[in-house]
């Protein structure tokens, strides 16, 4: 009842008061009692709003009363001043200050000059003696009071308040409380004028111009305040019993630093670097003060991150002087993880950790400045204390926090890449330390869900989940790999030794339980790949340590393990070290015999249908390694061709050993080596032999009937069958694999089969059939004749796939496979920029349900068909472009039923096929091939884009009607039209 009575009385009282209001300030004494009564009602209304037990209805009534008072009452100033008196509670005082701010914001222009002067004087009185001592006053009260002053400054300064800065300076002489308030006023003024720009353009220009004119005196004033109170703080904190005074001076120092941060971001650089960078020196000194270091670091970061002319930034090099750099180094080296732990809770001290982040950013910004200045036209020399700077940066690189380690990587890359700095002996020594530290940093530890290392505690502060951490670590890993490669250019032989030691250590270390060992192997593999991949590029042949490299390769080849993750790492190292084999060819068979067993790797307890993800990845990796070696060293692999071919034949003879994809990979490897036959007839005969099974299957009557008819195709792949049990054996999976195998084999041939790159060798081998009008040779591909026979069925398959999207064919899909034409989840995530979920490759199965397998089949088959057509031109050249009626065949297949093809299926048509066709088509075939294709395709795509644009416009125009439609639907049940 009390709350209801307060609100009711307040409402009636204000109605009565608004009927009789005196029109002159001279009647204030006569109105003292009514003003006091009105203030009492306002206080009651504020309490109603703030009390937890008040209902929503009474809160709204109280709010309405307050808002009507602020809008209509001419007694706002009197009531606001009375409510802001120091005797009131903090909530009431804050409300009174809000009333005064409202008056200045919305009624200032309607006030008489004398009223403005009285309000300004009253506000200045509040600044001087209207607040509690600095440590007792509430922060929101200080903020509200400073806002009133700033609002008056924005309207009166400098034209009608020329002495504002002097008055502010005079206030600081009255004590700590007033000094802090002045700092808040100057900070909010800079924010409103420069940062947020919350005032009209002309007023903003006037105030900014005046601030700029007075910036010398403002900075001198701010620096004086900062130094005075910092010195007093240091003095008082050492005296027993003076803790409160010390804290008061600390509070003013923090406020002064925050105010400086608001100006450093935009003032002319000369004010920051004035007096030999005295401001920056002060900030460096404050890095040693635990209570002030965070604010000092933020000011430093803003200052050093400033852009501008190089000659204006040259004074920043003063931070490399002995004193400043010693303070920075000392602060960085105290960044150990133990120093950040809260002794009572065991967690991270957030303020301390935030300071380290800012200091790390300061060092990175300083690194950007030195990289820009050294070697530029202004002739800045390499700093004498560069070693201390790099030691400070290195302290963050070795910190347990993943965020801090990641923040330094780009700076290391810039330093190692710099033309002058990279040649300095100090950088060379640090590159060695960096490489050794990278061996630890590349090990993926510190997940926020775990407690297995000190970094986990920091990760829980910086990352919301293991997926976030994993995404960040992958980015960090890529940046560190680049820095490692750059460091290898500086110290190649030391990098070789470090990588060699790590490989030897991992080989000699027993495999432990869990996935710890595999994580170590993965990090070592990435490091080794980065190092050796760079060494072969930068070192001359005579300087490459061949004997040591071969010794290391032999250790890797002879290493035995049944862990698929570690074995995959072994394959990567073998591929990385393979260039050493070129110098000792007799070792090649041993390398191949190490790789080939991984292609057919199985764990005893596994079956083909439920292989683990690690095993599948290992088998794919082995196939990729063979292809990579045969691609990059095909001439070197030629003597082993017969041995490899016989081995592949033996593998093919057992249907259970290899998947269709693995068979295609091995065929690609053989085709790559066969390119070194340099004999057209021999290579053609080999291609005919290796393609014979695919050709027979692809051209069979059974396959033709499947590829020509959508109904037969759906039945053949099993998309029209209802699967009630997810564990039921996929009877039609073998049919899908046959179709995929044929298309993938054709794709492998068109991608890999080529003529010799040397024109002389090509002509001698019978690959040149004629020359163009300008004398350029026209080549023939040994696979062209075989592929020409396969293209008609490929066109039929493409036409059938487009027909699958017709309504009569989509209706033939069983309920199990109704969504198999949808875009893949992986493609959705890629388009939306969503990282892939974190997977555990150790234990998780790579099993997908039958609907997912069917969806993957349709998606990959559609893409690969257009991959084949896109590569057919560069591969077959005139044998493809001169096919009779080629344009008609393409229109009759790839361009058929495009109206029914979903948007995401058009991407392969345009990007994989048409783009390649346009880029590779000879000019002689523009009229016969390109013109008949591009005209209809462009017309159709433009129509489709226009249709999509119309839909977007319709949806946009309907947004304005959304609320009306929503209200209308609430009045009646949803009809079919509504739900649609």
PDB file of C-alpha atoms in Angstrom, residues 37-136:
ATOM      1  CA  UNK A  37       7.716  18.919  -1.230  1.00  0.00           C
ATOM      2  CA  UNK A  38       8.118  18.241  -4.940  1.00  0.00           C
ATOM      3  CA  UNK A  39      11.641  16.927  -4.323  1.00  0.00           C
ATOM      4  CA  UNK A  40      10.243  14.594  -1.691  1.00  0.00           C
ATOM      5  CA  UNK A  41       7.760  13.213  -4.209  1.00  0.00           C
ATOM      6  CA  UNK A  42      10.526  12.807  -6.799  1.00  0.00           C
ATOM      7  CA  UNK A  43      12.629  10.909  -4.268  1.00  0.00           C
ATOM      8  CA  UNK A  44       9.707   8.612  -3.534  1.00  0.00           C
ATOM      9  CA  UNK A  45       9.219   8.004  -7.260  1.00  0.00           C
ATOM     10  CA  UNK A  46      12.911   7.189  -7.692  1.00  0.00           C
ATOM     11  CA  UNK A  47      12.761   4.758  -4.780  1.00  0.00           C
ATOM     12  CA  UNK A  48       9.710   3.070  -6.302  1.00  0.00           C
ATOM     13  CA  UNK A  49      11.668   2.541  -9.489  1.00  0.00           C
ATOM     14  CA  UNK A  50      14.727   1.186  -7.664  1.00  0.00           C
ATOM     15  CA  UNK A  51      13.058  -1.036  -5.054  1.00  0.00           C
ATOM     16  CA  UNK A  52      13.090  -4.717  -5.933  1.00  0.00           C
ATOM     17  CA  UNK A  53       9.592  -5.378  -4.573  1.00  0.00           C
ATOM     18  CA  UNK A  54       7.933  -2.727  -6.764  1.00  0.00           C
ATOM     19  CA  UNK A  55       5.657  -4.103  -9.467  1.00  0.00           C
ATOM     20  CA  UNK A  56       6.084  -3.286 -13.119  1.00  0.00           C
ATOM     21  CA  UNK A  57       2.896  -1.220 -13.138  1.00  0.00           C
ATOM     22  CA  UNK A  58       4.034   1.119 -10.368  1.00  0.00           C
ATOM     23  CA  UNK A  59       7.494   1.413 -11.864  1.00  0.00           C
ATOM     24  CA  UNK A  60       5.936   2.598 -15.103  1.00  0.00           C
ATOM     25  CA  UNK A  61       3.728   5.089 -13.250  1.00  0.00           C
ATOM     26  CA  UNK A  62       6.741   6.455 -11.378  1.00  0.00           C
ATOM     27  CA  UNK A  63       8.723   6.688 -14.602  1.00  0.00           C
ATOM     28  CA  UNK A  64       5.876   8.543 -16.284  1.00  0.00           C
ATOM     29  CA  UNK A  65       5.730  10.994 -13.414  1.00  0.00           C
ATOM     30  CA  UNK A  66       9.483  11.648 -13.593  1.00  0.00           C
ATOM     31  CA  UNK A  67       9.512  12.072 -17.362  1.00  0.00           C
ATOM     32  CA  UNK A  68       6.561  14.492 -17.270  1.00  0.00           C
ATOM     33  CA  UNK A  69       8.343  16.486 -14.611  1.00  0.00           C
ATOM     34  CA  UNK A  70      11.563  16.747 -16.651  1.00  0.00           C
ATOM     35  CA  UNK A  71       9.659  17.746 -19.792  1.00  0.00           C
ATOM     36  CA  UNK A  72       7.128  20.221 -18.391  1.00  0.00           C
ATOM     37  CA  UNK A  73       8.290  21.632 -15.082  1.00  0.00           C
ATOM     38  CA  UNK A  74      10.252  24.916 -15.025  1.00  0.00           C
ATOM     39  CA  UNK A  75      11.585  23.959 -11.598  1.00  0.00           C
ATOM     40  CA  UNK A  76      13.954  21.322 -12.917  1.00  0.00           C
ATOM     41  CA  UNK A  77      17.062  23.315 -12.039  1.00  0.00           C
ATOM     42  CA  UNK A  78      15.941  24.049  -8.472  1.00  0.00           C
ATOM     43  CA  UNK A  79      14.853  20.477  -7.847  1.00  0.00           C
ATOM     44  CA  UNK A  80      17.915  19.031  -9.540  1.00  0.00           C
ATOM     45  CA  UNK A  81      20.280  21.110  -7.404  1.00  0.00           C
ATOM     46  CA  UNK A  82      18.422  20.212  -4.235  1.00  0.00           C
ATOM     47  CA  UNK A  83      18.402  16.501  -5.092  1.00  0.00           C
ATOM     48  CA  UNK A  84      22.132  16.640  -5.915  1.00  0.00           C
ATOM     49  CA  UNK A  85      23.044  17.964  -2.473  1.00  0.00           C
ATOM     50  CA  UNK A  86      25.691  15.991  -0.658  1.00  0.00           C
ATOM     51  CA  UNK A  87      23.264  15.060   2.114  1.00  0.00           C
ATOM     52  CA  UNK A  88      21.174  12.913  -0.235  1.00  0.00           C
ATOM     53  CA  UNK A  89      21.781   9.261  -1.030  1.00  0.00           C
ATOM     54  CA  UNK A  90      23.916   8.356  -4.046  1.00  0.00           C
ATOM     55  CA  UNK A  91      20.911   7.186  -6.065  1.00  0.00           C
ATOM     56  CA  UNK A  92      18.998  10.403  -5.442  1.00  0.00           C
ATOM     57  CA  UNK A  93      22.044  12.583  -6.131  1.00  0.00           C
ATOM     58  CA  UNK A  94      22.614  10.754  -9.399  1.00  0.00           C
ATOM     59  CA  UNK A  95      18.979  11.351 -10.343  1.00  0.00           C
ATOM     60  CA  UNK A  96      19.294  15.051  -9.488  1.00  0.00           C
ATOM     61  CA  UNK A  97      22.383  15.344 -11.697  1.00  0.00           C
ATOM     62  CA  UNK A  98      20.481  13.595 -14.487  1.00  0.00           C
ATOM     63  CA  UNK A  99      17.792  16.264 -14.246  1.00  0.00           C
ATOM     64  CA  UNK A 100      20.406  19.011 -14.568  1.00  0.00           C
ATOM     65  CA  UNK A 101      21.968  17.236 -17.555  1.00  0.00           C
ATOM     66  CA  UNK A 102      18.529  17.013 -19.173  1.00  0.00           C
ATOM     67  CA  UNK A 103      18.055  20.752 -18.690  1.00  0.00           C
ATOM     68  CA  UNK A 104      21.397  21.570 -20.303  1.00  0.00           C
ATOM     69  CA  UNK A 105      20.791  19.201 -23.190  1.00  0.00           C
ATOM     70  CA  UNK A 106      17.235  20.157 -24.094  1.00  0.00           C
ATOM     71  CA  UNK A 107      16.408  23.524 -22.495  1.00  0.00           C
ATOM     72  CA  UNK A 108      19.674  25.440 -22.612  1.00  0.00           C
ATOM     73  CA  UNK A 109      18.792  27.544 -25.648  1.00  0.00           C
ATOM     74  CA  UNK A 110      15.502  28.612 -24.048  1.00  0.00           C
ATOM     75  CA  UNK A 111      17.119  29.817 -20.841  1.00  0.00           C
ATOM     76  CA  UNK A 112      17.929  33.445 -20.124  1.00  0.00           C
ATOM     77  CA  UNK A 113      21.633  34.404 -19.869  1.00  0.00           C
ATOM     78  CA  UNK A 114      21.296  34.995 -16.129  1.00  0.00           C
ATOM     79  CA  UNK A 115      19.720  31.557 -15.652  1.00  0.00           C
ATOM     80  CA  UNK A 116      22.567  29.954 -17.626  1.00  0.00           C
ATOM     81  CA  UNK A 117      25.145  31.749 -15.504  1.00  0.00           C
ATOM     82  CA  UNK A 118      23.455  30.705 -12.272  1.00  0.00           C
ATOM     83  CA  UNK A 119      23.301  27.055 -13.395  1.00  0.00           C
ATOM     84  CA  UNK A 120      26.927  27.127 -14.478  1.00  0.00           C
ATOM     85  CA  UNK A 121      28.021  28.641 -11.152  1.00  0.00           C
ATOM     86  CA  UNK A 122      25.948  26.122  -9.219  1.00  0.00           C
ATOM     87  CA  UNK A 123      27.517  23.260 -11.199  1.00  0.00           C
ATOM     88  CA  UNK A 124      31.000  24.590 -10.583  1.00  0.00           C
ATOM     89  CA  UNK A 125      30.059  24.766  -6.917  1.00  0.00           C
ATOM     90  CA  UNK A 126      29.180  21.097  -7.029  1.00  0.00           C
ATOM     91  CA  UNK A 127      32.578  20.415  -8.548  1.00  0.00           C
ATOM     92  CA  UNK A 128      34.369  22.346  -5.830  1.00  0.00           C
ATOM     93  CA  UNK A 129      32.546  21.209  -2.692  1.00  0.00           C
ATOM     94  CA  UNK A 130      29.500  19.196  -3.707  1.00  0.00           C
ATOM     95  CA  UNK A 131      30.972  15.716  -3.521  1.00  0.00           C
ATOM     96  CA  UNK A 132      32.313  13.319  -0.933  1.00  0.00           C
ATOM     97  CA  UNK A 133      36.058  12.644  -0.673  1.00  0.00           C
ATOM     98  CA  UNK A 134      37.575  10.858  -3.632  1.00  0.00           C
ATOM     99  CA  UNK A 135      37.615   7.392  -2.091  1.00  0.00           C
ATOM    100  CA  UNK A 136      34.062   7.643  -0.745  1.00  0.00           C
TER     101      UNK A 136
END
